[in-house]
Amino acid sequence: MRQLWLALLLAPALGDVSANSGITARLEADIRGGKRLIETMVGGVALLDYDRDGRLDLFLVNGAAQPELKKTNPRYWNRLYRNLGGMRFEDRTEEAGVAGTGYDIGAAVGDFDNDGRVDLFVAGVGGNTLYHNRGEGKFEDVTARAGLVRKKAEWAVGAGWFDMDNDGDLDLFVVNYVDWDPAREPACGGAVRTYCHPREYGPVANRLYRNDGAGRFADVSAESGIGAYPGKGMGLAFGDVEGDGLPDVFVTNDTEANFLFRNRGGGRFEEIAGPAGVAFNDDGRALSAMGADFRDLNNDGQEDLFLTALTNETFPLFFNQGGKQFLDRTYASRVGRATLASSGWSAGIYDFDNDGWKDLFAACSDVQDNTEQYSNRASRQPNLLLRNQGNGMFAAATVGAPGRHRGAAFGDLDGDGQVDAVVSRIGDTPLVLRNTLGAGRHWLGLRLRGTRSNRSAIGARVELMTARGSRQINRVTSAVGYASASSLDVHFGLGAEQQVKSLVVRWPGGKEQKIEAGRVDRYLEIGEP
């Protein structure tokens, strides 16, 4: 009886509303039997208010026809869905001009030219695309004009916008996976053909592009120090490890040491994942690290790291110890035991139940699509929600039916103050999850607008203090999880707190702004003074 009570208590109210969402596009990997590695990597999701109507719209990244790797049929188009309200969406892809041309993997969202309209960067196999939001529901491909065409094709799985030098212009970090050539795809698996292990492919370096403020980007990978570290990148998250106001970059690597690039200022980065304790797990093993998020989980003012990995590896959880050192709390927090049997892709740290403690979400599925043929595991898996108990422990529950989940994006889709989720599924329409977990609890949402800082306010840090003296911090970022981009809104769950005493916004560059927020259960727009 007690176990049943606990199961009911912990059952997540993240309801599947996909059937009535109006979203009919399927994630197509064009799997033809050759087990090409790109087929298992598709599926980025992005949430963005592209038409500035106050509702989060949805962008879905799609694959392409093989072996040409071209979107020769509308079934392979990337899709842009406009939010009509009430968890209903309408396809606006053709009108917007964002269908794409190649085998795409991930997306990044940010206003790179500070015109007040969020733009889209799409990462893919053999080429990336920068879409400039022209307004009136239309985007323009400005990749060549912006200087983002690579002479040598690379396989990018995702990207993120951040202002590395706090000059007011968003720079771009592109995560590359492996050196892949479709003409040289190895055969793996023996009697049962499987997708190959990453060791069969060479590592490549990531790319860093500095925004010159005039619509062009310069590749500063070499001089920044980023280019000196080849890896097998999967996920990307930005944070400020030591609170110096300079954004740092965490990159998950597949079966190789993760990277933590400390921002030294002056356009230079130092790789410190090993000394910081986040390159490997507690056993000194490099994991099949996938998605990541970088936020304060224990309300101590320091930003922590959560990442996903494969079955029997656990999903590592690293707590920031106040500077350049992290502590692996994977098993001590009960996250290890809860995730050992799952394979995770995208990840998110959000307060889903609005109790004042951020929770963990993982989009789950095995890498292989035929796992059942050679093991007792399942290819399709349900997602995981790990609810923060406020004492360093997390309680796990499954979310949604089993599927081949990949990307996930998070944001309040219906404006009720609760963080919803959209998760991509290979061979299926996306899973749209409406959150009612926080019903009856208080919250506050913030929409920041930079003036001296970048217009999207990406990198701004917000500290909230309630009337009862509890404190939380959060940050403006869209780079969350695997190949995906989430809402730029800053969300705080407040539980029973009915009054916010103060908000302190530290804008990129260091300027602080104190606001007496007062009432809760609303969205507050804050402009940089």
Coordinates of C-alpha atoms in Angstrom, one line a residue:
M1 CA 0.0 0.0 0.0
R2 CA 2.8 2.4 0.9
Q3 CA 4.5 1.7 -2.5
L4 CA 1.3 2.5 -4.3
W5 CA 0.9 5.7 -2.4
L6 CA 4.5 6.7 -3.2
A7 CA 3.9 5.9 -6.9
L8 CA 0.8 8.1 -7.0
L9 CA 2.6 10.9 -5.1
L10 CA 5.5 10.9 -7.5
A11 CA 3.6 10.3 -10.8
P12 CA 4.3 13.3 -13.0
A13 CA 1.4 15.4 -14.3
L14 CA 3.2 16.1 -17.6
G15 CA 0.3 15.1 -19.9
D16 CA 0.7 14.1 -23.5
V17 CA -1.4 16.5 -25.6
S18 CA 0.3 15.6 -28.9
A19 CA -2.8 14.3 -30.6
N20 CA -4.7 17.6 -30.3
S21 CA -1.7 19.9 -31.0
G22 CA -2.1 20.2 -34.7
I23 CA 1.5 19.0 -35.2
T24 CA 1.6 16.4 -38.0
A25 CA 5.3 16.5 -39.0
R26 CA 7.3 13.3 -38.4
L27 CA 11.0 13.1 -37.6
E28 CA 12.5 11.4 -40.6
A29 CA 16.0 9.9 -40.5
D30 CA 15.5 8.1 -43.8
I31 CA 16.8 4.8 -42.5
R32 CA 17.6 2.5 -45.4
G33 CA 19.5 -0.4 -43.8
G34 CA 23.0 0.7 -44.1
K35 CA 23.3 1.9 -40.5
R36 CA 24.7 5.2 -41.3
L37 CA 25.6 6.9 -38.0
I38 CA 23.8 10.2 -38.9
E39 CA 20.5 8.4 -38.7
T40 CA 20.5 8.0 -35.0
M41 CA 21.5 11.6 -34.3
V42 CA 18.6 13.6 -35.7
G43 CA 16.0 15.5 -33.8
G44 CA 16.7 18.9 -32.5
V45 CA 13.7 21.0 -31.1
A46 CA 13.6 24.8 -30.6
L47 CA 11.1 27.0 -28.8
L48 CA 11.1 30.7 -29.9
D49 CA 8.6 33.6 -30.2
Y50 CA 9.5 34.4 -33.8
D51 CA 6.5 36.6 -34.4
R52 CA 6.6 38.5 -31.1
D53 CA 3.0 37.7 -30.1
G54 CA 4.0 36.6 -26.6
R55 CA 3.5 32.8 -27.4
L56 CA 6.3 30.3 -27.8
D57 CA 6.4 28.8 -31.3
L58 CA 8.0 25.5 -32.3
F59 CA 10.8 24.7 -34.7
L60 CA 11.5 21.0 -35.5
V61 CA 14.8 19.9 -37.2
N62 CA 14.5 17.1 -39.7
G63 CA 16.8 14.8 -41.6
A64 CA 17.0 14.4 -45.4
A65 CA 16.9 11.8 -48.2
Q66 CA 19.9 9.5 -48.5
P67 CA 22.4 9.0 -50.0
E68 CA 22.1 12.6 -51.4
L69 CA 21.5 14.1 -47.9
K70 CA 19.1 16.5 -49.5
K71 CA 15.6 17.5 -48.6
T72 CA 14.1 16.4 -51.9
N73 CA 10.6 15.8 -50.5
P74 CA 8.5 17.9 -48.1
R75 CA 8.5 15.0 -45.7
Y76 CA 12.1 15.9 -44.9
W77 CA 11.5 19.6 -44.4
N78 CA 12.4 21.3 -41.1
R79 CA 9.1 22.6 -39.7
L80 CA 8.1 25.9 -38.1
Y81 CA 4.8 25.8 -36.2
R82 CA 3.1 28.9 -34.9
N83 CA 1.6 28.8 -31.5
L84 CA -2.2 29.6 -31.7
G85 CA -2.8 29.3 -28.0
G86 CA -4.4 26.5 -26.1
M87 CA -1.6 24.1 -26.9
R88 CA -2.6 24.3 -30.6
F89 CA -0.1 24.9 -33.4
E90 CA -0.2 25.8 -37.1
D91 CA 2.4 24.9 -39.8
R92 CA 4.1 28.1 -41.2
T93 CA 7.2 26.5 -42.7
E94 CA 6.7 27.4 -46.3
E95 CA 5.7 31.0 -45.6
A96 CA 8.7 31.4 -43.2
G97 CA 11.2 29.9 -45.6
V98 CA 13.0 27.6 -43.1
A99 CA 12.4 24.2 -44.7
G100 CA 16.2 23.7 -45.2
T101 CA 18.1 21.9 -47.8
G102 CA 20.3 19.2 -46.1
Y103 CA 20.5 16.6 -43.4
D104 CA 20.0 18.8 -40.3
I105 CA 20.5 17.9 -36.7
G106 CA 20.2 20.8 -34.2
A107 CA 19.1 24.4 -33.7
A108 CA 20.1 27.5 -31.8
V109 CA 18.0 30.6 -31.0
G110 CA 19.1 34.2 -30.4
D111 CA 18.9 37.7 -31.8
F112 CA 22.3 38.0 -33.4
D113 CA 21.8 41.4 -34.9
N114 CA 19.9 43.0 -32.0
D115 CA 16.9 44.0 -34.0
G116 CA 14.4 42.7 -31.5
R117 CA 13.6 39.5 -33.5
V118 CA 15.0 36.1 -32.6
D119 CA 17.0 34.4 -35.3
L120 CA 17.7 30.7 -36.1
F121 CA 20.9 28.8 -36.6
V122 CA 20.6 25.2 -37.9
A123 CA 23.4 22.8 -37.5
G124 CA 23.8 19.8 -39.8
V125 CA 25.8 17.3 -41.7
G126 CA 28.1 18.9 -44.3
G127 CA 26.8 22.5 -43.7
N128 CA 25.0 24.8 -41.3
T129 CA 22.4 27.6 -42.0
L130 CA 21.9 31.0 -40.4
Y131 CA 18.3 32.3 -40.8
H132 CA 17.8 36.0 -40.2
N133 CA 14.3 36.9 -38.9
R134 CA 13.1 39.6 -41.2
G135 CA 9.8 40.1 -39.4
E136 CA 6.3 39.5 -40.8
G137 CA 6.8 35.8 -40.3
K138 CA 9.7 35.4 -42.8
F139 CA 13.3 34.3 -42.5
E140 CA 16.2 34.8 -44.9
D141 CA 19.2 32.5 -45.3
V142 CA 22.2 34.8 -44.6
T143 CA 24.8 32.0 -44.1
A144 CA 27.2 33.1 -46.9
R145 CA 26.8 36.8 -46.2
A146 CA 27.5 36.2 -42.5
G147 CA 30.7 34.3 -43.3
L148 CA 29.6 31.0 -41.8
V149 CA 30.2 28.8 -44.9
R150 CA 32.9 26.3 -44.2
K151 CA 35.4 25.3 -47.0
K152 CA 35.7 21.8 -45.4
A153 CA 32.3 20.3 -44.6
E154 CA 31.9 19.3 -40.9
W155 CA 29.2 17.4 -39.0
A156 CA 27.7 19.8 -36.5
V157 CA 25.1 18.4 -34.0
G158 CA 24.2 21.6 -32.3
A159 CA 25.1 25.2 -31.4
G160 CA 24.5 27.9 -28.9
W161 CA 24.5 31.7 -28.8
F162 CA 26.4 33.6 -26.0
D163 CA 28.3 36.8 -25.6
M164 CA 31.8 35.6 -24.9
D165 CA 33.3 39.1 -24.6
N166 CA 30.2 41.0 -23.2
D167 CA 30.4 43.5 -26.1
G168 CA 26.7 43.4 -26.7
D169 CA 26.8 41.1 -29.8
L170 CA 26.0 37.4 -29.6
D171 CA 28.7 35.0 -30.6
L172 CA 28.2 31.5 -31.8
F173 CA 29.6 28.2 -30.5
V174 CA 29.1 25.2 -32.9
V175 CA 29.5 21.7 -31.5
N176 CA 31.0 19.2 -34.0
Y177 CA 30.7 15.4 -33.6
V178 CA 33.1 13.2 -35.6
D179 CA 34.9 13.0 -38.9
W180 CA 32.3 11.2 -40.9
D181 CA 32.3 10.2 -44.6
P182 CA 29.3 8.4 -46.0
A183 CA 31.5 6.7 -48.6
R184 CA 33.6 5.1 -45.7
E185 CA 30.9 4.0 -43.3
P186 CA 32.3 1.0 -41.4
A187 CA 30.2 -2.2 -40.9
C188 CA 29.7 -3.0 -37.2
G189 CA 27.8 -5.5 -35.1
G190 CA 28.6 -8.9 -36.5
A191 CA 25.6 -11.1 -37.1
V192 CA 23.2 -8.3 -36.2
R193 CA 24.2 -5.0 -37.9
T194 CA 24.3 -2.1 -35.6
Y195 CA 25.3 1.6 -35.6
C196 CA 29.1 1.8 -35.0
H197 CA 30.7 2.8 -31.7
P198 CA 32.3 6.4 -31.8
R199 CA 35.7 4.8 -31.6
E200 CA 35.4 3.9 -35.3
Y201 CA 35.5 7.7 -36.2
G202 CA 38.1 10.4 -35.6
P203 CA 37.5 13.4 -33.4
V204 CA 37.1 16.9 -34.6
A205 CA 37.4 20.4 -33.0
N206 CA 34.4 22.6 -32.3
R207 CA 34.0 26.0 -33.8
L208 CA 33.8 29.5 -32.2
Y209 CA 32.6 32.5 -34.2
R210 CA 32.9 36.0 -33.0
N211 CA 30.2 38.5 -34.0
D212 CA 31.6 41.7 -35.4
G213 CA 28.3 43.6 -34.9
A214 CA 27.8 44.2 -38.5
G215 CA 26.2 40.9 -39.6
R216 CA 29.4 39.0 -40.1
F217 CA 31.3 36.4 -38.0
A218 CA 35.0 35.6 -37.8
D219 CA 36.2 32.1 -37.0
V220 CA 38.2 32.5 -33.8
S221 CA 38.5 28.8 -33.0
A222 CA 42.3 28.8 -33.2
E223 CA 43.2 32.0 -31.4
S224 CA 40.6 31.4 -28.6
G225 CA 42.0 28.1 -27.7
I226 CA 38.8 26.2 -28.6
G227 CA 40.3 24.7 -31.7
A228 CA 43.1 23.0 -29.9
Y229 CA 40.8 20.4 -28.4
P230 CA 39.4 17.9 -30.9
G231 CA 36.5 15.8 -29.4
K232 CA 33.3 14.1 -30.2
G233 CA 30.9 16.8 -29.1
M234 CA 27.2 16.2 -28.4
G235 CA 25.8 18.7 -25.9
L236 CA 26.4 22.3 -25.0
A237 CA 25.6 24.5 -22.0
F238 CA 26.8 27.9 -20.8
G239 CA 27.3 29.0 -17.2
D240 CA 29.6 31.0 -15.0
V241 CA 31.8 28.6 -13.0
E242 CA 33.4 31.0 -10.7
G243 CA 31.0 34.0 -10.8
D244 CA 33.4 36.4 -12.6
G245 CA 30.8 37.6 -15.1
L246 CA 32.4 35.8 -18.1
P247 CA 30.4 33.0 -19.7
D248 CA 32.1 29.6 -19.6
V249 CA 31.3 26.7 -22.0
F250 CA 30.6 23.0 -21.1
V251 CA 30.7 20.5 -23.9
T252 CA 29.8 16.8 -23.5
N253 CA 31.8 14.3 -25.5
D254 CA 30.8 10.9 -26.6
T255 CA 33.1 8.3 -25.0
E256 CA 35.9 10.9 -24.5
A257 CA 36.6 13.4 -21.8
N258 CA 34.2 16.3 -21.6
F259 CA 35.3 19.9 -22.0
L260 CA 34.9 22.8 -19.7
F261 CA 36.2 25.9 -21.3
R262 CA 36.9 28.6 -18.7
N263 CA 36.5 32.1 -20.2
R264 CA 39.7 34.0 -19.3
G265 CA 38.6 37.2 -21.1
G266 CA 40.2 38.8 -24.1
G267 CA 38.8 36.2 -26.3
R268 CA 40.7 33.3 -24.8
F269 CA 39.5 30.1 -23.2
E270 CA 41.2 27.6 -20.9
E271 CA 40.1 23.9 -20.8
I272 CA 39.7 22.9 -17.2
A273 CA 37.3 19.9 -17.2
G274 CA 39.9 17.5 -15.6
P275 CA 41.0 19.7 -12.7
A276 CA 37.3 20.7 -12.2
G277 CA 36.2 17.1 -11.9
V278 CA 33.7 17.0 -14.8
A279 CA 35.8 15.4 -17.6
F280 CA 35.0 11.9 -16.3
N281 CA 32.6 10.3 -13.9
D282 CA 33.7 9.4 -10.3
D283 CA 35.2 6.2 -11.5
G284 CA 37.5 8.1 -13.9
R285 CA 35.6 6.8 -17.0
A286 CA 34.7 8.8 -20.1
L287 CA 31.0 8.3 -20.6
S288 CA 28.8 8.4 -23.7
A289 CA 27.8 11.9 -22.6
M290 CA 24.9 13.4 -24.6
G291 CA 22.8 16.4 -23.4
A292 CA 23.6 18.9 -20.7
D293 CA 22.3 21.8 -18.6
F294 CA 24.1 24.2 -16.3
R295 CA 22.1 25.7 -13.5
D296 CA 21.9 26.0 -9.7
L297 CA 20.1 22.9 -8.3
N298 CA 20.6 23.3 -4.6
N299 CA 20.0 27.1 -4.3
D300 CA 23.5 27.9 -3.0
G301 CA 24.2 30.5 -5.8
Q302 CA 26.5 28.2 -7.7
E303 CA 25.7 26.7 -11.1
D304 CA 25.7 22.9 -11.2
L305 CA 25.9 20.4 -14.2
F306 CA 23.6 17.6 -15.2
L307 CA 24.2 15.4 -18.3
T308 CA 22.8 12.3 -19.8
A309 CA 24.6 9.2 -21.0
L310 CA 23.9 5.6 -22.0
T311 CA 22.5 2.5 -20.2
N312 CA 24.8 1.3 -17.4
E313 CA 26.6 4.7 -17.3
T314 CA 24.1 6.7 -15.2
F315 CA 23.3 10.4 -15.9
P316 CA 26.0 12.3 -14.0
L317 CA 25.2 15.1 -11.6
F318 CA 28.0 17.5 -10.6
F319 CA 27.5 20.1 -7.8
N320 CA 29.6 23.2 -8.0
Q321 CA 31.8 23.6 -4.9
G322 CA 32.2 27.4 -5.2
G323 CA 34.6 27.9 -8.0
K324 CA 36.7 25.7 -10.2
Q325 CA 35.8 22.4 -8.5
F326 CA 32.7 20.1 -8.9
L327 CA 31.6 17.2 -6.8
D328 CA 30.1 14.1 -8.4
R329 CA 26.8 13.6 -6.5
T330 CA 25.3 11.1 -9.0
Y331 CA 24.8 8.2 -6.6
A332 CA 24.5 10.2 -3.4
S333 CA 21.5 12.1 -4.9
R334 CA 19.8 8.8 -6.0
V335 CA 20.1 10.0 -9.7
G336 CA 22.6 7.2 -10.4
R337 CA 20.3 4.4 -9.4
A338 CA 17.3 6.0 -11.1
T339 CA 19.1 6.4 -14.4
L340 CA 21.3 3.3 -14.7
A341 CA 18.9 1.4 -16.9
S342 CA 18.1 4.3 -19.2
S343 CA 19.8 6.0 -22.2
G344 CA 19.5 9.7 -22.3
W345 CA 19.7 12.3 -25.0
S346 CA 18.4 15.8 -24.3
A347 CA 18.4 17.2 -20.7
G348 CA 16.8 20.1 -18.8
I349 CA 17.0 21.7 -15.3
Y350 CA 13.7 23.4 -14.6
D351 CA 11.3 23.7 -11.6
F352 CA 8.5 21.7 -13.1
D353 CA 6.4 21.5 -10.0
N354 CA 7.0 25.1 -8.9
D355 CA 8.1 24.2 -5.4
G356 CA 11.2 26.4 -5.4
W357 CA 13.7 23.6 -6.3
K358 CA 14.7 22.9 -9.9
D359 CA 14.1 19.3 -11.2
L360 CA 15.8 17.2 -13.9
F361 CA 14.3 16.0 -17.2
A362 CA 15.9 13.5 -19.6
A363 CA 14.7 12.5 -23.0
C364 CA 15.4 8.8 -23.2
S365 CA 15.9 6.1 -25.9
D366 CA 18.6 3.6 -26.8
V367 CA 21.0 4.6 -29.6
Q368 CA 20.3 1.5 -31.6
D369 CA 16.9 0.8 -33.2
N370 CA 17.2 -2.9 -33.0
T371 CA 18.5 -3.4 -29.4
E372 CA 16.0 -6.2 -28.8
Q373 CA 17.7 -8.4 -31.3
Y374 CA 20.9 -8.8 -29.3
S375 CA 20.1 -7.8 -25.7
N376 CA 17.3 -7.7 -23.1
R377 CA 17.0 -3.9 -23.4
A378 CA 14.4 -1.9 -25.3
S379 CA 15.1 0.5 -28.2
R380 CA 12.2 2.7 -27.2
Q381 CA 12.1 4.1 -23.7
P382 CA 10.0 6.5 -21.7
N383 CA 11.4 9.8 -20.6
L384 CA 12.5 10.5 -17.0
L385 CA 11.6 13.2 -14.6
L386 CA 13.7 13.5 -11.4
R387 CA 12.0 15.7 -8.9
N388 CA 14.2 17.6 -6.5
Q389 CA 13.3 16.9 -2.9
G390 CA 15.2 19.9 -1.6
N391 CA 17.5 17.8 0.5
G392 CA 20.0 16.8 -2.2
M393 CA 17.9 13.8 -3.2
F394 CA 15.8 13.2 -6.3
A395 CA 12.8 11.0 -6.9
A396 CA 12.3 9.5 -10.4
A397 CA 9.2 8.9 -12.5
T398 CA 8.7 8.1 -16.1
V399 CA 7.0 10.5 -18.5
G400 CA 5.2 9.5 -21.7
A401 CA 5.0 6.3 -23.6
P402 CA 8.2 4.6 -24.8
G403 CA 9.7 6.1 -27.9
R404 CA 12.9 6.9 -29.9
H405 CA 13.2 10.3 -28.2
R406 CA 16.0 12.7 -29.0
G407 CA 15.8 16.5 -28.7
A408 CA 13.8 18.3 -26.1
A409 CA 13.0 22.0 -25.5
F410 CA 11.4 23.6 -22.5
G411 CA 9.1 26.6 -22.0
D412 CA 5.6 27.7 -20.9
L413 CA 3.6 26.9 -24.1
D414 CA 0.2 28.0 -22.7
G415 CA 1.1 30.9 -20.4
D416 CA 0.0 29.3 -17.2
G417 CA 3.4 29.7 -15.4
Q418 CA 4.3 26.0 -15.6
V419 CA 7.2 24.7 -17.8
D420 CA 6.1 22.5 -20.6
A421 CA 8.2 20.3 -22.9
V422 CA 8.4 19.2 -26.5
V423 CA 10.4 16.0 -27.2
S424 CA 11.2 14.7 -30.7
R425 CA 10.7 11.1 -31.6
I426 CA 12.4 9.3 -34.6
G427 CA 9.7 8.1 -37.0
D428 CA 6.9 9.9 -35.2
T429 CA 5.4 13.3 -34.4
P430 CA 6.9 15.1 -31.4
L431 CA 5.7 14.4 -27.9
V432 CA 4.0 17.6 -26.6
L433 CA 3.8 17.6 -22.8
R434 CA 1.5 20.0 -20.9
N435 CA 2.6 20.5 -17.3
T436 CA 0.1 20.7 -14.5
L437 CA 2.5 19.6 -11.8
G438 CA 2.7 23.0 -10.2
A439 CA -1.0 23.7 -10.1
G440 CA -1.8 25.7 -7.0
R441 CA 1.8 26.8 -6.4
H442 CA 3.2 30.3 -7.1
W443 CA 5.7 31.3 -9.7
L444 CA 7.3 34.3 -11.5
G445 CA 8.4 34.5 -15.1
L446 CA 10.8 37.1 -16.4
R447 CA 11.4 38.4 -19.9
L448 CA 14.6 40.4 -20.1
R449 CA 15.5 42.9 -22.9
G450 CA 19.1 44.1 -23.2
T451 CA 20.1 47.5 -24.4
R452 CA 23.9 47.8 -23.8
S453 CA 23.9 44.0 -23.5
N454 CA 22.7 41.8 -26.3
R455 CA 19.0 42.3 -27.0
S456 CA 18.1 38.7 -26.0
A457 CA 19.8 39.3 -22.7
I458 CA 21.5 35.9 -23.0
G459 CA 23.9 35.5 -20.1
A460 CA 22.0 37.7 -17.7
R461 CA 22.0 36.3 -14.2
V462 CA 18.9 36.8 -11.9
E463 CA 18.9 36.4 -8.1
L464 CA 15.4 36.3 -6.5
M465 CA 14.8 36.8 -2.8
T466 CA 11.3 36.0 -1.4
A467 CA 9.7 37.8 1.5
R468 CA 10.4 34.9 3.7
G469 CA 14.1 35.0 2.9
S470 CA 14.6 32.1 0.5
R471 CA 16.9 32.7 -2.4
Q472 CA 17.2 31.3 -6.0
I473 CA 19.3 32.2 -9.0
N474 CA 18.6 31.5 -12.7
R475 CA 20.1 32.6 -16.0
V476 CA 18.9 33.6 -19.5
T477 CA 20.0 30.9 -21.9
S478 CA 18.5 29.0 -24.8
A479 CA 21.3 26.4 -25.2
V480 CA 19.9 23.5 -23.2
G481 CA 20.1 19.7 -23.7
Y482 CA 21.0 17.9 -27.0
A483 CA 20.7 19.7 -30.4
S484 CA 17.9 21.9 -29.0
A485 CA 17.0 25.4 -27.9
S486 CA 14.6 26.4 -25.1
S487 CA 12.7 29.5 -24.1
L488 CA 14.7 32.6 -23.3
D489 CA 12.3 33.4 -20.4
V490 CA 13.6 33.0 -16.8
H491 CA 11.3 30.9 -14.7
F492 CA 11.1 30.7 -10.9
G493 CA 8.9 28.3 -9.0
L494 CA 7.9 29.8 -5.6
G495 CA 5.8 27.1 -3.8
A496 CA 3.7 28.8 -1.1
E497 CA 5.6 32.1 -1.3
Q498 CA 3.2 34.9 -2.2
Q499 CA 5.6 37.8 -2.4
V500 CA 8.9 38.4 -4.0
K501 CA 11.0 40.8 -1.9
S502 CA 13.6 41.6 -4.6
L503 CA 15.2 40.7 -7.9
V504 CA 18.8 41.5 -8.7
V505 CA 19.7 41.3 -12.4
R506 CA 23.4 41.1 -13.3
W507 CA 23.5 42.0 -16.9
P508 CA 26.3 40.8 -19.2
G509 CA 29.2 43.1 -18.5
G510 CA 28.5 43.3 -14.8
K511 CA 25.9 46.1 -14.3
E512 CA 23.5 45.2 -11.6
Q513 CA 19.8 46.3 -11.4
K514 CA 17.7 45.8 -8.3
I515 CA 13.9 45.5 -8.7
E516 CA 11.2 45.2 -6.1
A517 CA 9.0 42.6 -7.9
G518 CA 6.1 42.4 -5.4
R519 CA 3.3 40.2 -6.6
V520 CA 3.8 36.8 -8.2
D521 CA 2.0 34.5 -10.7
R522 CA 2.8 36.8 -13.6
Y523 CA 5.3 37.5 -16.4
L524 CA 7.4 40.6 -15.7
E525 CA 9.2 42.4 -18.5
I526 CA 12.6 43.9 -17.5
G527 CA 14.6 46.3 -19.7
E528 CA 18.2 47.0 -19.1
P529 CA 18.6 50.6 -17.8

